[in-house]
Amino acid sequence: MLPRDMFLNGLKPTLHIAHRGGALLAPENTLEAFQRAVHTHRTDMLELDVHLSRDGEVIVAHDDTLERCTDGEGPLAALTLAELRKLDAGHRFTPDEGRTFPFRGQGVRLPTLREVLRAFPALRLNVELKPDVPGAEAVLARLLTEEGALGRVCLGSEQDVIAERLYEKLPDACHFYPRDALAAFVLALKAGEAPPEDARYSVLDMPLYFGEVRLVDDVLLKAAAERGKWINVWTVDDPAEMDRLIQEGIGGIMTDRPDLLRQRMDAPGKPG
């Protein structure tokens, strides 16, 4: 069985997906956030982002700079893993608009992807490669192969050029649609046309809204199902929208509030 098929095999709507581990509950993209999502909120999948350190380690982080989430400064890629280990990844997190910083000074660090894979050896991951650095896809591919994780990871990038390089490096793995390919799929349906066929991508990771327009509708759900595509929507923190998506049978919901999503999914009478 190909890694792509292994990733999709047995998936049933609606998946509980912790976006960056649940970025409104704990410092995003850290083991602390991931552990809470998995052990407390029983998440089905973790969504995370990766960069390369100066010495070529795959680091879990969203931004290419350090200021927003750590006590460091400057580009993440300018530091080695050893230097990144010294940063406080809980320094900036506040649940109450700056009144308190409960994770500051508590030893929260930027994790490597290898650490996350080993911490959750049976869990599916949605992994976005962030930097447009030729060769980064080879480093990521080698890591996933070494860890035997290709069957439980769906890969991709918002940028089409990065997504294409990832596919070229790992053609049998599961890949999600990048921005332009996703837009072509959705806009064709909105225009009443058949979407372009693209066998490279199996998963539509997409926003629920574009401006005021709700992108998920019966037409999209039907078209995706007919083509064997899976849909995950981001980032949904409103309980009413969660309820509606669950009723619609959406594939997965990415949320910064895995606590609320778990409550909605466990509510009496809820499908999934």
Short mmCIF file of C-alpha atoms in Angstrom, two decimals:
data_model
loop_
_atom_site.label_atom_id
_atom_site.label_comp_id
_atom_site.label_asym_id
_atom_site.label_seq_id
_atom_site.Cartn_x
_atom_site.Cartn_y
_atom_site.Cartn_z
CA MET A 1 0.00 0.00 0.00
CA LEU A 2 1.34 3.44 -0.95
CA PRO A 3 1.89 5.99 1.84
CA ARG A 4 -0.85 8.12 0.26
CA ASP A 5 -3.33 5.26 0.59
CA MET A 6 -2.12 4.43 4.08
CA PHE A 7 -2.77 8.00 5.20
CA LEU A 8 -6.30 8.07 3.82
CA ASN A 9 -7.15 4.47 4.71
CA GLY A 10 -9.86 4.22 7.34
CA LEU A 11 -10.45 7.96 7.72
CA LYS A 12 -14.04 8.81 8.61
CA PRO A 13 -15.63 12.25 9.00
CA THR A 14 -15.38 14.30 11.02
CA LEU A 15 -11.76 14.43 12.15
CA HIS A 16 -10.72 16.49 15.15
CA ILE A 17 -7.58 18.35 14.00
CA ALA A 18 -5.59 20.54 16.40
CA HIS A 19 -4.29 23.53 14.42
CA ARG A 20 -0.69 24.11 15.56
CA GLY A 21 -1.70 21.92 18.48
CA GLY A 22 -4.43 24.33 19.58
CA ALA A 23 -2.86 27.77 19.35
CA LEU A 24 -5.35 29.49 21.67
CA LEU A 25 -4.83 27.04 24.52
CA ALA A 26 -1.04 26.60 24.68
CA PRO A 27 2.09 27.86 22.91
CA GLU A 28 1.59 26.91 19.29
CA ASN A 29 3.62 24.18 17.59
CA THR A 30 5.14 22.95 20.86
CA LEU A 31 5.10 19.56 22.52
CA GLU A 32 3.07 21.11 25.32
CA ALA A 33 0.30 22.08 22.92
CA PHE A 34 0.45 18.76 21.09
CA GLN A 35 0.31 16.73 24.30
CA ARG A 36 -2.74 18.63 25.53
CA ALA A 37 -4.47 18.18 22.19
CA VAL A 38 -3.78 14.45 22.12
CA HIS A 39 -4.19 13.45 25.74
CA THR A 40 -6.84 15.90 26.91
CA HIS A 41 -8.88 16.61 23.79
CA ARG A 42 -8.32 13.30 21.96
CA THR A 43 -7.36 14.91 18.69
CA ASP A 44 -7.26 12.71 15.58
CA MET A 45 -4.57 14.70 13.81
CA LEU A 46 -2.04 17.42 14.49
CA GLU A 47 -1.52 20.27 12.05
CA LEU A 48 1.94 21.80 12.18
CA ASP A 49 4.53 23.76 10.22
CA VAL A 50 8.23 23.18 9.71
CA HIS A 51 11.38 25.15 8.89
CA LEU A 52 15.05 24.25 8.66
CA SER A 53 17.59 25.43 11.21
CA ARG A 54 20.98 26.71 10.07
CA ASP A 55 22.44 23.23 10.57
CA GLY A 56 19.66 21.48 8.67
CA GLU A 57 17.39 20.24 11.46
CA VAL A 58 13.65 20.18 10.76
CA ILE A 59 12.13 22.54 13.35
CA VAL A 60 8.42 22.78 14.14
CA ALA A 61 7.42 26.45 13.91
CA HIS A 62 5.09 28.60 11.83
CA ASP A 63 6.97 31.88 11.38
CA ASP A 64 10.29 32.37 9.65
CA THR A 65 11.21 34.83 12.40
CA LEU A 66 11.35 34.28 16.15
CA GLU A 67 9.80 37.38 17.72
CA ARG A 68 6.09 36.47 17.78
CA CYS A 69 6.35 33.16 19.64
CA THR A 70 9.70 33.15 21.48
CA ASP A 71 12.05 35.44 23.37
CA GLY A 72 14.45 35.30 20.42
CA GLU A 73 14.94 37.69 17.52
CA GLY A 74 15.65 37.42 13.81
CA PRO A 75 15.31 34.61 11.29
CA LEU A 76 14.85 31.09 12.62
CA ALA A 77 17.05 29.79 9.80
CA ALA A 78 20.00 31.84 11.09
CA LEU A 79 20.31 29.74 14.25
CA THR A 80 21.50 26.20 14.86
CA LEU A 81 19.40 23.65 16.70
CA ALA A 82 21.55 24.16 19.81
CA GLU A 83 20.91 27.90 19.68
CA LEU A 84 17.18 27.43 19.10
CA ARG A 85 17.02 25.09 22.09
CA LYS A 86 17.95 28.00 24.34
CA LEU A 87 14.86 30.02 23.40
CA ASP A 88 11.69 30.15 25.47
CA ALA A 89 8.86 29.08 23.13
CA GLY A 90 6.29 29.84 25.83
CA HIS A 91 7.48 33.40 26.39
CA ARG A 92 4.86 35.21 24.32
CA PHE A 93 1.81 33.01 24.89
CA THR A 94 -1.02 34.73 26.73
CA PRO A 95 -4.59 33.46 27.09
CA ASP A 96 -5.93 36.81 28.31
CA GLU A 97 -4.56 39.51 26.00
CA GLY A 98 -1.35 40.08 27.90
CA ARG A 99 -2.50 39.96 31.50
CA THR A 100 -0.74 36.68 32.21
CA PHE A 101 1.93 34.54 30.56
CA PRO A 102 1.48 31.12 32.17
CA PHE A 103 4.08 29.28 30.07
CA ARG A 104 6.84 31.86 30.36
CA GLY A 105 9.97 30.43 31.94
CA GLN A 106 8.50 26.94 32.13
CA GLY A 107 10.98 25.26 29.84
CA VAL A 108 8.86 25.22 26.68
CA ARG A 109 11.11 24.77 23.66
CA LEU A 110 10.81 24.67 19.87
CA PRO A 111 10.57 20.95 19.04
CA THR A 112 12.05 19.12 16.10
CA LEU A 113 9.75 17.18 13.81
CA ARG A 114 11.63 14.03 14.76
CA GLU A 115 10.69 14.60 18.40
CA VAL A 116 7.02 15.06 17.51
CA LEU A 117 6.96 11.93 15.36
CA ARG A 118 8.46 9.91 18.18
CA ALA A 119 6.23 11.43 20.86
CA PHE A 120 3.09 10.40 18.95
CA PRO A 121 4.09 7.28 17.00
CA ALA A 122 0.58 6.33 15.86
CA LEU A 123 -0.89 9.76 15.14
CA ARG A 124 -1.49 11.30 11.73
CA LEU A 125 0.14 14.66 11.03
CA ASN A 126 -0.61 17.41 8.52
CA VAL A 127 2.78 18.99 7.82
CA GLU A 128 3.33 22.25 5.94
CA LEU A 129 6.85 23.02 4.73
CA LYS A 130 7.23 26.78 5.02
CA PRO A 131 10.49 28.11 3.54
CA ASP A 132 11.05 28.30 -0.21
CA VAL A 133 14.54 26.84 0.03
CA PRO A 134 15.43 24.32 -2.69
CA GLY A 135 16.66 21.19 -0.99
CA ALA A 136 14.45 21.55 2.08
CA GLU A 137 12.04 18.99 0.63
CA ALA A 138 14.88 16.46 0.40
CA VAL A 139 15.75 16.96 4.07
CA LEU A 140 12.10 16.51 5.06
CA ALA A 141 11.74 13.44 2.85
CA ARG A 142 14.83 11.83 4.33
CA LEU A 143 13.61 12.46 7.88
CA LEU A 144 10.16 10.99 7.23
CA THR A 145 11.70 7.95 5.56
CA GLU A 146 14.17 7.39 8.41
CA GLU A 147 11.34 7.59 10.94
CA GLY A 148 9.05 5.29 8.93
CA ALA A 149 6.40 8.00 9.02
CA LEU A 150 5.42 8.44 5.37
CA GLY A 151 2.15 6.58 5.81
CA ARG A 152 0.87 8.88 8.54
CA VAL A 153 1.87 12.28 7.20
CA CYS A 154 0.11 14.48 4.63
CA LEU A 155 2.57 16.97 3.18
CA GLY A 156 2.33 20.25 1.40
CA SER A 157 2.82 23.98 1.26
CA GLU A 158 0.73 27.05 0.61
CA GLN A 159 3.17 27.86 -2.19
CA ASP A 160 2.68 25.81 -5.35
CA VAL A 161 6.38 25.72 -6.21
CA ILE A 162 7.24 24.14 -2.85
CA ALA A 163 4.34 21.70 -3.07
CA GLU A 164 5.48 20.63 -6.52
CA ARG A 165 9.03 19.96 -5.30
CA LEU A 166 7.65 17.94 -2.39
CA TYR A 167 5.59 15.85 -4.78
CA GLU A 168 8.58 15.25 -7.04
CA LYS A 169 10.59 14.05 -4.05
CA LEU A 170 7.80 11.88 -2.56
CA PRO A 171 5.30 11.08 -5.33
CA ASP A 172 3.68 8.20 -3.47
CA ALA A 173 2.99 10.16 -0.28
CA CYS A 174 -0.19 12.02 0.61
CA HIS A 175 -0.08 15.67 -0.47
CA PHE A 176 -2.52 18.52 0.12
CA TYR A 177 -3.40 21.16 -2.44
CA PRO A 178 -1.28 24.34 -2.54
CA ARG A 179 -2.90 27.75 -2.94
CA ASP A 180 -3.16 28.14 -6.72
CA ALA A 181 -4.19 24.54 -7.39
CA LEU A 182 -6.77 24.78 -4.60
CA ALA A 183 -8.15 28.05 -5.98
CA ALA A 184 -8.47 26.51 -9.45
CA PHE A 185 -10.46 23.59 -8.01
CA VAL A 186 -12.83 25.74 -5.95
CA LEU A 187 -13.30 28.57 -8.46
CA ALA A 188 -14.22 26.12 -11.22
CA LEU A 189 -16.98 24.69 -9.06
CA LYS A 190 -18.22 28.18 -8.15
CA ALA A 191 -18.44 28.91 -11.89
CA GLY A 192 -20.42 25.75 -12.52
CA GLU A 193 -17.53 24.05 -14.29
CA ALA A 194 -15.70 20.79 -13.74
CA PRO A 195 -12.56 21.32 -11.63
CA PRO A 196 -9.19 20.52 -13.18
CA GLU A 197 -7.96 17.01 -12.52
CA ASP A 198 -4.74 16.83 -10.50
CA ALA A 199 -3.78 13.43 -9.21
CA ARG A 200 -0.83 14.81 -7.25
CA TYR A 201 -3.01 16.15 -4.45
CA SER A 202 -5.43 14.08 -2.37
CA VAL A 203 -6.45 16.50 0.38
CA LEU A 204 -8.01 19.95 0.22
CA ASP A 205 -6.81 21.90 3.26
CA MET A 206 -8.82 25.05 2.80
CA PRO A 207 -10.36 28.04 4.55
CA LEU A 208 -14.03 27.82 5.41
CA TYR A 209 -14.59 31.39 4.19
CA PHE A 210 -13.10 33.62 1.54
CA GLY A 211 -14.14 37.08 2.67
CA GLU A 212 -17.87 36.77 3.31
CA VAL A 213 -18.28 33.77 1.00
CA ARG A 214 -18.59 30.36 2.67
CA LEU A 215 -16.60 28.02 0.44
CA VAL A 216 -17.92 24.73 1.77
CA ASP A 217 -21.23 23.78 0.19
CA ASP A 218 -22.99 20.71 -1.23
CA VAL A 219 -21.39 21.19 -4.65
CA LEU A 220 -17.87 21.18 -3.23
CA LEU A 221 -18.54 18.22 -0.96
CA LYS A 222 -20.03 16.20 -3.81
CA ALA A 223 -17.26 17.06 -6.28
CA ALA A 224 -14.54 16.17 -3.80
CA ALA A 225 -16.19 12.87 -2.89
CA GLU A 226 -16.61 11.90 -6.54
CA ARG A 227 -12.90 12.45 -7.12
CA GLY A 228 -11.71 10.71 -3.97
CA LYS A 229 -10.52 13.94 -2.36
CA TRP A 230 -10.60 14.59 1.38
CA ILE A 231 -11.47 18.06 2.75
CA ASN A 232 -10.14 19.68 5.94
CA VAL A 233 -11.21 23.25 6.75
CA TRP A 234 -9.33 25.86 8.76
CA THR A 235 -9.39 27.57 11.18
CA VAL A 236 -12.76 27.03 12.86
CA ASP A 237 -13.19 28.16 16.46
CA ASP A 238 -16.92 28.98 16.46
CA PRO A 239 -19.10 26.22 17.98
CA ALA A 240 -22.03 26.94 15.65
CA GLU A 241 -19.81 26.52 12.60
CA MET A 242 -18.37 23.35 14.10
CA ASP A 243 -21.88 21.94 14.50
CA ARG A 244 -22.82 22.83 10.94
CA LEU A 245 -19.66 21.30 9.47
CA ILE A 246 -20.15 18.10 11.44
CA GLN A 247 -23.73 17.86 10.17
CA GLU A 248 -22.50 18.45 6.61
CA GLY A 249 -20.04 15.59 6.96
CA ILE A 250 -16.87 17.59 6.40
CA GLY A 251 -13.72 15.46 6.45
CA GLY A 252 -11.88 17.35 9.17
CA ILE A 253 -12.03 20.55 11.20
CA MET A 254 -8.81 22.37 12.05
CA THR A 255 -9.19 24.46 15.17
CA ASP A 256 -7.22 26.56 17.62
CA ARG A 257 -9.80 25.50 20.25
CA PRO A 258 -9.58 21.71 20.41
CA ASP A 259 -11.46 21.85 23.70
CA LEU A 260 -14.55 23.36 22.06
CA LEU A 261 -14.39 21.03 19.08
CA ARG A 262 -14.18 18.00 21.34
CA GLN A 263 -17.25 19.24 23.25
CA ARG A 264 -19.21 19.63 20.02
CA MET A 265 -18.13 16.26 18.66
CA ASP A 266 -19.04 14.53 21.91
CA ALA A 267 -22.43 16.27 22.24
CA PRO A 268 -25.41 13.91 22.22
CA GLY A 269 -26.77 13.19 18.77
CA LYS A 270 -23.72 14.51 16.90
CA PRO A 271 -22.53 12.42 13.94
CA GLY A 272 -18.83 11.56 13.82
#
